[in-house]
PDB file of C-alpha atoms in Angstrom:
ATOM      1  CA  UNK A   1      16.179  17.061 -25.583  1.00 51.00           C
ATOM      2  CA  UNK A   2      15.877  19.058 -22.494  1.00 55.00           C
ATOM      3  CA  UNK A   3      15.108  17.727 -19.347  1.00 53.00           C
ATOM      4  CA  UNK A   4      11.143  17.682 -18.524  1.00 69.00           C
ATOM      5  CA  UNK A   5      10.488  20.159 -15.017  1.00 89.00           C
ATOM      6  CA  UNK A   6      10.615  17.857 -12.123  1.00 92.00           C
ATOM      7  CA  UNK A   7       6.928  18.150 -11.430  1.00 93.00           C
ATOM      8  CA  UNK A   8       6.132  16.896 -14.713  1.00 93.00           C
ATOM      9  CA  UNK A   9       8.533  13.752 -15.000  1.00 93.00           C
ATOM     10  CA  UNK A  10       6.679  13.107 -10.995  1.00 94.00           C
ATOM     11  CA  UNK A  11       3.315  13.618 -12.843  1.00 93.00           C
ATOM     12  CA  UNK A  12       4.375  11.274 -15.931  1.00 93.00           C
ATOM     13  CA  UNK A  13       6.403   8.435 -13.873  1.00 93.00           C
ATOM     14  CA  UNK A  14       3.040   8.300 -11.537  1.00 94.00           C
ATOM     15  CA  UNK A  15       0.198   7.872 -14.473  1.00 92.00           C
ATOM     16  CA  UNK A  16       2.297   5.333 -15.935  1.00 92.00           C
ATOM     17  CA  UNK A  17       2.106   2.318 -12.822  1.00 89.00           C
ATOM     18  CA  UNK A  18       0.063  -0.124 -13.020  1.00 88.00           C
ATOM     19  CA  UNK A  19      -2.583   0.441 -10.463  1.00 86.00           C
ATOM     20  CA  UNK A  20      -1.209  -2.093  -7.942  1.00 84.00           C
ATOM     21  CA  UNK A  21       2.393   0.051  -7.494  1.00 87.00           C
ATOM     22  CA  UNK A  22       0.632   3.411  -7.917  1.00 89.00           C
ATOM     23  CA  UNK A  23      -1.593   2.031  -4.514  1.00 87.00           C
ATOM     24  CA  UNK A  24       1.859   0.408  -2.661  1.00 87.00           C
ATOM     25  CA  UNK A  25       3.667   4.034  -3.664  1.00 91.00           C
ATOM     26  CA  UNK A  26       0.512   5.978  -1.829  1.00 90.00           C
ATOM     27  CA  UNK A  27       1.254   3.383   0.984  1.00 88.00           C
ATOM     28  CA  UNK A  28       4.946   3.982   1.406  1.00 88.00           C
ATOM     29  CA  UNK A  29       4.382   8.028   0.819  1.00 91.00           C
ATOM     30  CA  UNK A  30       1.890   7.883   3.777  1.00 88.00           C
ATOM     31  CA  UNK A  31       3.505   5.738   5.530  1.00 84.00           C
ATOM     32  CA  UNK A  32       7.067   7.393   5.828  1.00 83.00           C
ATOM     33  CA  UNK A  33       8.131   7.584   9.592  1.00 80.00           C
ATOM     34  CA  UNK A  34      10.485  10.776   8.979  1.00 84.00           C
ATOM     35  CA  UNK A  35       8.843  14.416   8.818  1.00 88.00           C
ATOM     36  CA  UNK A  36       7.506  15.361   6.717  1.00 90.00           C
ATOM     37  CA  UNK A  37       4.960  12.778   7.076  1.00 89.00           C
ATOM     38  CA  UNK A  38       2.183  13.034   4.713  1.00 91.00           C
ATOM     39  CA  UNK A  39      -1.618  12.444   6.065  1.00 89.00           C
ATOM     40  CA  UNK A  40      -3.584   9.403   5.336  1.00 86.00           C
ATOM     41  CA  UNK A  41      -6.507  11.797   3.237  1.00 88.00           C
ATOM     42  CA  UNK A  42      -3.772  13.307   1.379  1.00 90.00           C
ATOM     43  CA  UNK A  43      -2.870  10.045  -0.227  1.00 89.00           C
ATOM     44  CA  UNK A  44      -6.128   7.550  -0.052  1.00 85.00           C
ATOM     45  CA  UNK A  45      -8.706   7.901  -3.224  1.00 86.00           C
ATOM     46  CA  UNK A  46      -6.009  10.529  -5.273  1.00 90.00           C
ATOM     47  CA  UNK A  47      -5.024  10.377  -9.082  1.00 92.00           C
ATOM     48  CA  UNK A  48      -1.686  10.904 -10.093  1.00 92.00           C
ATOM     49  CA  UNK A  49      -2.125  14.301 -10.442  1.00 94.00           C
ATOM     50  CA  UNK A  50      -3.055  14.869  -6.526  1.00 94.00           C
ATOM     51  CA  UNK A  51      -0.223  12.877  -5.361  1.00 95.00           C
ATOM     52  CA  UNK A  52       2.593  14.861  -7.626  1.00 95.00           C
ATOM     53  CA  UNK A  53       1.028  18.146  -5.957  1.00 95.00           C
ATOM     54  CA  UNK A  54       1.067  16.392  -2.379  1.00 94.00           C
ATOM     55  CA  UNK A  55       5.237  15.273  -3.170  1.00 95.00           C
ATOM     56  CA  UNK A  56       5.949  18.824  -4.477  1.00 94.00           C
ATOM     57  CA  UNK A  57       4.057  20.999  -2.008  1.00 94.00           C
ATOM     58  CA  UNK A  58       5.242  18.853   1.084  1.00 93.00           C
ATOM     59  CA  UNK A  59       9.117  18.593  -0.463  1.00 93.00           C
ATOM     60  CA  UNK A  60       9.872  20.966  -2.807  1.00 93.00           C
ATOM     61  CA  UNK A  61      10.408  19.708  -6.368  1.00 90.00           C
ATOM     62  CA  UNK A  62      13.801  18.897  -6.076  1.00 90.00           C
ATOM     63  CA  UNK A  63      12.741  16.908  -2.577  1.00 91.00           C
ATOM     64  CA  UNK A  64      10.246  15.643  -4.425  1.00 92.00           C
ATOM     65  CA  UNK A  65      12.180  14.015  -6.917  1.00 93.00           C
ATOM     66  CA  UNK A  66      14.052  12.524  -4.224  1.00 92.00           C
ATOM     67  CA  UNK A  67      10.872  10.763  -2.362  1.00 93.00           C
ATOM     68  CA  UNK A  68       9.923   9.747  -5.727  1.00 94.00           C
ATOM     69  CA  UNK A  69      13.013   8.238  -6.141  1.00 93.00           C
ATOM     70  CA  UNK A  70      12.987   6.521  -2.500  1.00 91.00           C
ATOM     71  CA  UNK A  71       9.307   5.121  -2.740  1.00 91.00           C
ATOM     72  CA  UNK A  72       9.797   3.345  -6.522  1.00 92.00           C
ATOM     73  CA  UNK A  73      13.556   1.704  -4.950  1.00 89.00           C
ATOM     74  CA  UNK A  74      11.560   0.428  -2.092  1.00 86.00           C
ATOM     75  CA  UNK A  75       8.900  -0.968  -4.355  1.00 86.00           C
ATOM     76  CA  UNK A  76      11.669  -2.565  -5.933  1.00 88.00           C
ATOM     77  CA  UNK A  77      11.104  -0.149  -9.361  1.00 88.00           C
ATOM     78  CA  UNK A  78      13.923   0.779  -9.834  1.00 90.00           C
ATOM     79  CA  UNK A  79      13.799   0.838 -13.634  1.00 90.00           C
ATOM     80  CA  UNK A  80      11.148   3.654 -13.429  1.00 91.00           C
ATOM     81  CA  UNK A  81      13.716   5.209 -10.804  1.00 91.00           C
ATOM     82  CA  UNK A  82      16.539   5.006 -13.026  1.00 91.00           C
ATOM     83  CA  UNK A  83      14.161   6.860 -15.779  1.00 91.00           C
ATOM     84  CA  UNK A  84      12.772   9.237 -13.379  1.00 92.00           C
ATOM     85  CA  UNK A  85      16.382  10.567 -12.439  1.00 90.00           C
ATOM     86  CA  UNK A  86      17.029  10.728 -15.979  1.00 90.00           C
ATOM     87  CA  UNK A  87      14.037  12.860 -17.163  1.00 89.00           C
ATOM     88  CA  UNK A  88      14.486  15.334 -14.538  1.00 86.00           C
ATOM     89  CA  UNK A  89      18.374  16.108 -15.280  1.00 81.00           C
ATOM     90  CA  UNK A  90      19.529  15.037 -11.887  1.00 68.00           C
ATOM     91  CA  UNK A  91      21.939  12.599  -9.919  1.00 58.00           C
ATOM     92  CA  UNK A  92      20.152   9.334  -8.547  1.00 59.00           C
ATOM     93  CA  UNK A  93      19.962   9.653  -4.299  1.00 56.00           C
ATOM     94  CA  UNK A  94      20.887   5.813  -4.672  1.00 56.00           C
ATOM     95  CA  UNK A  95      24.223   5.348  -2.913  1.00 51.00           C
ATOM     96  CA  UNK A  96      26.186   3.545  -5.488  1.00 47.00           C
ATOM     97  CA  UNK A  97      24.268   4.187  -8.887  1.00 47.00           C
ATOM     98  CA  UNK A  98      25.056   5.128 -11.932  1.00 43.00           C
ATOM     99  CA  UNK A  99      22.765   5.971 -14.784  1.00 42.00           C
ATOM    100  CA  UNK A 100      23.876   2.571 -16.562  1.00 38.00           C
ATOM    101  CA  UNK A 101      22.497   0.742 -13.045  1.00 41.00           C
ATOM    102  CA  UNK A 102      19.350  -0.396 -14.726  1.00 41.00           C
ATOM    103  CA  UNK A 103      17.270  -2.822 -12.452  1.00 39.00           C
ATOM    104  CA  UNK A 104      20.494  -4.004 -10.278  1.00 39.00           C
ATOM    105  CA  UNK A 105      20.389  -0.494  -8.727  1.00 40.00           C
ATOM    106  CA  UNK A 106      18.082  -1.831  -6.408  1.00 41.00           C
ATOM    107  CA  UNK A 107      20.897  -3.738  -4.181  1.00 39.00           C
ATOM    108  CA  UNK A 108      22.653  -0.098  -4.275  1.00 40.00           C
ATOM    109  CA  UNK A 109      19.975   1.645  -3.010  1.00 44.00           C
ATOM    110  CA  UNK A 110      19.451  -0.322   0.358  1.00 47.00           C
ATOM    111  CA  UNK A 111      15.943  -2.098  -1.263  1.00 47.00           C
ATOM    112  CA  UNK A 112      15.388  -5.605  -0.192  1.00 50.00           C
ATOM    113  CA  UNK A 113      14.821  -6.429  -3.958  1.00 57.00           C
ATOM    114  CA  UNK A 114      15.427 -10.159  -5.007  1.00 47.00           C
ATOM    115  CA  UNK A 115      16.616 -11.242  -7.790  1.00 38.00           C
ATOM    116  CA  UNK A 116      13.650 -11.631  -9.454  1.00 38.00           C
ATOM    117  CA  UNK A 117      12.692  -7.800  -8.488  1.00 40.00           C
ATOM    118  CA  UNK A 118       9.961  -8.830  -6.635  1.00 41.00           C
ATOM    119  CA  UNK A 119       9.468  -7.274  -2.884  1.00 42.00           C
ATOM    120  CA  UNK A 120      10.001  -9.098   0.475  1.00 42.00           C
ATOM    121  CA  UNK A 121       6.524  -9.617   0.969  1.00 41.00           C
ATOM    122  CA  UNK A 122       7.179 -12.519  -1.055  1.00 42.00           C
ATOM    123  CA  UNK A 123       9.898 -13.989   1.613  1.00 42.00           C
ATOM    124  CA  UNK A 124       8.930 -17.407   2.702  1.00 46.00           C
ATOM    125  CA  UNK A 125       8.943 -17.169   6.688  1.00 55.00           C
ATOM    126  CA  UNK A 126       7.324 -19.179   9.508  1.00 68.00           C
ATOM    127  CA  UNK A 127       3.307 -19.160   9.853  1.00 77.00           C
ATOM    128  CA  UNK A 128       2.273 -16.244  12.692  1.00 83.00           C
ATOM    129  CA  UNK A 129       1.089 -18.093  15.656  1.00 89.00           C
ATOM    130  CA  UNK A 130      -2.727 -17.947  17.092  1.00 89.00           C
ATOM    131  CA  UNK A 131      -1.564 -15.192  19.553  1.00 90.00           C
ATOM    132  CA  UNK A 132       0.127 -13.250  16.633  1.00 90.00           C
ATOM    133  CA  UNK A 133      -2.867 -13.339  14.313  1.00 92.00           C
ATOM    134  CA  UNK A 134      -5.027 -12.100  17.057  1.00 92.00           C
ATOM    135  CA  UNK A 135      -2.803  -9.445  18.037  1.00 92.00           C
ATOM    136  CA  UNK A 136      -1.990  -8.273  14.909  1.00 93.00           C
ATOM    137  CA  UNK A 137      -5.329  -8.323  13.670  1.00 94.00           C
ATOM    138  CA  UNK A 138      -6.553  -6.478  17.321  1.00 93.00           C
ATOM    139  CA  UNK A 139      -3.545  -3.864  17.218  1.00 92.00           C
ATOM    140  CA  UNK A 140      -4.076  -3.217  13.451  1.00 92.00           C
ATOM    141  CA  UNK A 141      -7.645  -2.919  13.290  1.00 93.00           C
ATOM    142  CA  UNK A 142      -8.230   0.900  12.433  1.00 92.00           C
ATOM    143  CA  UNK A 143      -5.538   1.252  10.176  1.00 90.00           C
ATOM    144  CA  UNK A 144      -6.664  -2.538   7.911  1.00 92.00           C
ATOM    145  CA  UNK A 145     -10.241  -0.753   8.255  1.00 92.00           C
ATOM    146  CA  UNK A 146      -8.656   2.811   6.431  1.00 89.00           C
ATOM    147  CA  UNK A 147      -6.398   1.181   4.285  1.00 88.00           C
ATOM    148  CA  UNK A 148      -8.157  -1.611   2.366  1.00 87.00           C
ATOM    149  CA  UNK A 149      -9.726  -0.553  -0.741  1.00 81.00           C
ATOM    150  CA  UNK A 150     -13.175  -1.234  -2.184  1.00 77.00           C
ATOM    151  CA  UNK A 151     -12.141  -3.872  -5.024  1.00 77.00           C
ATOM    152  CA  UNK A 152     -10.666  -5.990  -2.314  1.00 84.00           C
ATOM    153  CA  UNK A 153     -12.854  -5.713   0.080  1.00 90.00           C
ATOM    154  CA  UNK A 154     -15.233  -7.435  -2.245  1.00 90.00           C
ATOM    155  CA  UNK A 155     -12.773  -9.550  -2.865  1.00 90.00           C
ATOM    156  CA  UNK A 156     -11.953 -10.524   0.740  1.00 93.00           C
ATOM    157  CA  UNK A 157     -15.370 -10.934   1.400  1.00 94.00           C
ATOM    158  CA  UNK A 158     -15.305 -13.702  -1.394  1.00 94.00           C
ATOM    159  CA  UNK A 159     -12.793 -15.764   0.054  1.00 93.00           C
ATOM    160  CA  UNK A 160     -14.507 -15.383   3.657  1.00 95.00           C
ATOM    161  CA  UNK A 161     -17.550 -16.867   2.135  1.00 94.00           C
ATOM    162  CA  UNK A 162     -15.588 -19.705  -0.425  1.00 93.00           C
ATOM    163  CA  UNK A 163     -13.674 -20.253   2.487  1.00 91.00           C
ATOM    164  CA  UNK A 164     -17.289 -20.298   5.025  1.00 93.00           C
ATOM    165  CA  UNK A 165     -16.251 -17.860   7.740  1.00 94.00           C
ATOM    166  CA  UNK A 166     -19.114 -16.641   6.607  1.00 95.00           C
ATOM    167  CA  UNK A 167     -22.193 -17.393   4.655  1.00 94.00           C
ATOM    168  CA  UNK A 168     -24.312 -15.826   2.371  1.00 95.00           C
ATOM    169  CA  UNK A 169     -26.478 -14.025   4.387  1.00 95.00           C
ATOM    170  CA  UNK A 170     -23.988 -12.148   6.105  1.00 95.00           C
ATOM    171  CA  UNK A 171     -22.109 -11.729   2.860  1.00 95.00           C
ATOM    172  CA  UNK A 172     -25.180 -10.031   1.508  1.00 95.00           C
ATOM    173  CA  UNK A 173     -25.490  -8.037   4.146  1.00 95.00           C
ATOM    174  CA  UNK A 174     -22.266  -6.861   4.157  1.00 95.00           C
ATOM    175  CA  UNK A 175     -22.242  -6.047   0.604  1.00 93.00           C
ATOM    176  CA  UNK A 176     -24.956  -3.402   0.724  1.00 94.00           C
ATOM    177  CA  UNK A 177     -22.565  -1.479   3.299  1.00 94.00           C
ATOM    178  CA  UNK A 178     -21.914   1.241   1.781  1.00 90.00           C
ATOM    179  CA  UNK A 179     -18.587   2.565   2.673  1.00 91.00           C
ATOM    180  CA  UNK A 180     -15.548   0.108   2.260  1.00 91.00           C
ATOM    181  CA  UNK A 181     -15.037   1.160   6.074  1.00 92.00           C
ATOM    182  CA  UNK A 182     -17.930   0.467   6.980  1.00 94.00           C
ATOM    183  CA  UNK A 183     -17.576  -3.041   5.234  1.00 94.00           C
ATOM    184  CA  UNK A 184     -14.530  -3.800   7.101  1.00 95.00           C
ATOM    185  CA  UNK A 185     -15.860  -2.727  10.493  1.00 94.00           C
ATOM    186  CA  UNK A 186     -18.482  -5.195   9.526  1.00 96.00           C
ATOM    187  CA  UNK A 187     -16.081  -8.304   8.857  1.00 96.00           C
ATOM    188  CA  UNK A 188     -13.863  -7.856  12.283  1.00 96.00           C
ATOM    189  CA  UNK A 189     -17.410  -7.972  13.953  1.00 95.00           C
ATOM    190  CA  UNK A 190     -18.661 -10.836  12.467  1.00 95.00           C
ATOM    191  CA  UNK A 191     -15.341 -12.886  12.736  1.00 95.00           C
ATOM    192  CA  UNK A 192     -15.290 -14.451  16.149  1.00 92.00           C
ATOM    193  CA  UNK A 193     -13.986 -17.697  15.763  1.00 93.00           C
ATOM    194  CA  UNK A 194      -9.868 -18.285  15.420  1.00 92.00           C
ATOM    195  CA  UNK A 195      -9.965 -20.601  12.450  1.00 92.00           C
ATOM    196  CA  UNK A 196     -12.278 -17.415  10.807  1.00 93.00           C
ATOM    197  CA  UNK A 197      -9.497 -14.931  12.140  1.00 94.00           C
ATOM    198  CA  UNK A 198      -6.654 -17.493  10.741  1.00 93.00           C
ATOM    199  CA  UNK A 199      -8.092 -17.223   7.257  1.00 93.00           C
ATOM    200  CA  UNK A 200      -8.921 -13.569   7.243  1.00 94.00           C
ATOM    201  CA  UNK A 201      -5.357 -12.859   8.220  1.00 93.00           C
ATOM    202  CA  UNK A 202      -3.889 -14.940   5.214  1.00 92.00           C
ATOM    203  CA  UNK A 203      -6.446 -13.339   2.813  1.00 92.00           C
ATOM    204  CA  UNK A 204      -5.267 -10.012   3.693  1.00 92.00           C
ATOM    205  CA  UNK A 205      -1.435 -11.365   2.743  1.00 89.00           C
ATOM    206  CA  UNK A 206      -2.657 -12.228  -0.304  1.00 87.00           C
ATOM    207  CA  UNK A 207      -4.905  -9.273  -1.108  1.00 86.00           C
ATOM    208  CA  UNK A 208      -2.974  -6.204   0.391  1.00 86.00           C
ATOM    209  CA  UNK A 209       0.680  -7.225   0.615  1.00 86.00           C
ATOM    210  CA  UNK A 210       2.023  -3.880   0.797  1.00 83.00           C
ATOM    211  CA  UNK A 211      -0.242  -2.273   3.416  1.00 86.00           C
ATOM    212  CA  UNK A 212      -0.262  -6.586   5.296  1.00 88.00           C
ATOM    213  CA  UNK A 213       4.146  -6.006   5.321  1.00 85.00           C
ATOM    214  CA  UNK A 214       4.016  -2.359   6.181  1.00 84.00           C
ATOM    215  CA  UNK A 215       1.773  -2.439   9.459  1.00 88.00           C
ATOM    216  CA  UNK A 216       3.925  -5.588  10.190  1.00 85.00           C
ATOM    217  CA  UNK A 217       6.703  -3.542  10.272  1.00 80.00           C
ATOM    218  CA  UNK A 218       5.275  -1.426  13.434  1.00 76.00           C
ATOM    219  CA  UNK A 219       4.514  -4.509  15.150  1.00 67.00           C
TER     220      UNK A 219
END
């Protein structure tokens, strides 16, 4: 069978995530510190369709394969890597792989994979002091307030109020926000207290862990 044009394998390998790595590959494509970089309204509220046309436009196809490549290895995908290399005819950018690499490609290609294939987001460390919290949370403001979606802010704002940062009148009045944005400009007003900033900070872990390890990466 011949090889599928490089836009179309991009096209096919992106409609086929699971929603959760098709929003942490828009994270690590806007997110990539080398130029080309690739704006934040490029990337936020796209289908899998926009996003192929953003990869091929801003690298080329072949380039594109190549980002492609890059983002799922850093996700730790390295199965739909392997597949995407395949489809398109070409060599795998990994250093080390070979078309037989399967999922152990990851160690090859420089991802901090473990051995269950999960990311490093799920790396057991030390709990961020008070000072941390508040300057992550004060240094990362904008960026939380763009990059959240609208599922979990609704979600976020139910573990505020199970948790009783806040309580149902301000979680009301939250809700009729309109804008996700808006929502989330909301919730860093309303949270003044440090045990409230304490819990928002782990329920952001828990509900973004891609955008939570990538904007503590810049810290």
């Amino acid at each position: 069978m011949a090889p599928k044009t490089k836009r179309m394998a991009i096209s096919s390998m992106l409609e086929n995530l699971s929603a959760k790595d098709f929003r942490s590959f828009g994270v690590q494509l806007r997110n990539r510190k080398e130029e080309p970089r690739v704006p934040r309204n490029k990337v936020e509220g796209k289908d899998y369709l926009d996003i192929t046309d953003v990869l091929v436009s801003t690298f080329t196809e072949d380039g594109a394969v190549r980002e492609a490549e890059r983002i799922l290895r850093e996700l730790c995908l390295n199965d739909e890597a392997n597949d995407l290399v395949k489809e398109t005819g070409g060599q795998s950018s990994a250093p080390g792989s070979s078309d037989a690499g399967g999922s152990s490609s990851g160690a090859a290609g420089g991802s901090s994979c473990g051995a269950a294939g999960g990311s490093s987001s799920g790396a057991a460390g030390p709990p961020p002091t008070v000072q941390e919290v508040e300057d992550f949370l004060k240094n990362n403001e904008e960026d939380l307030i763009q990059g959240v979606t609208k599922i979990n802010v609704k979600q976020i704002l139910d573990s505020l109020k199970t948790k009783t940062v806040i309580d149902q009148e301000c979680y009301d009045a939250i809700f009729k926000i309109r804008t996700s944005q808006d929502q989330m400009r909301e919730i860093f007003t309303v949270i003044k207290t440090q045990k409230g900033k304490n819990e928002f900070y782990g329920i952001l872990g828990k509900k973004e862990p891609v955008l939570m390890d990538e904007l503590k990466k810049k810290m």
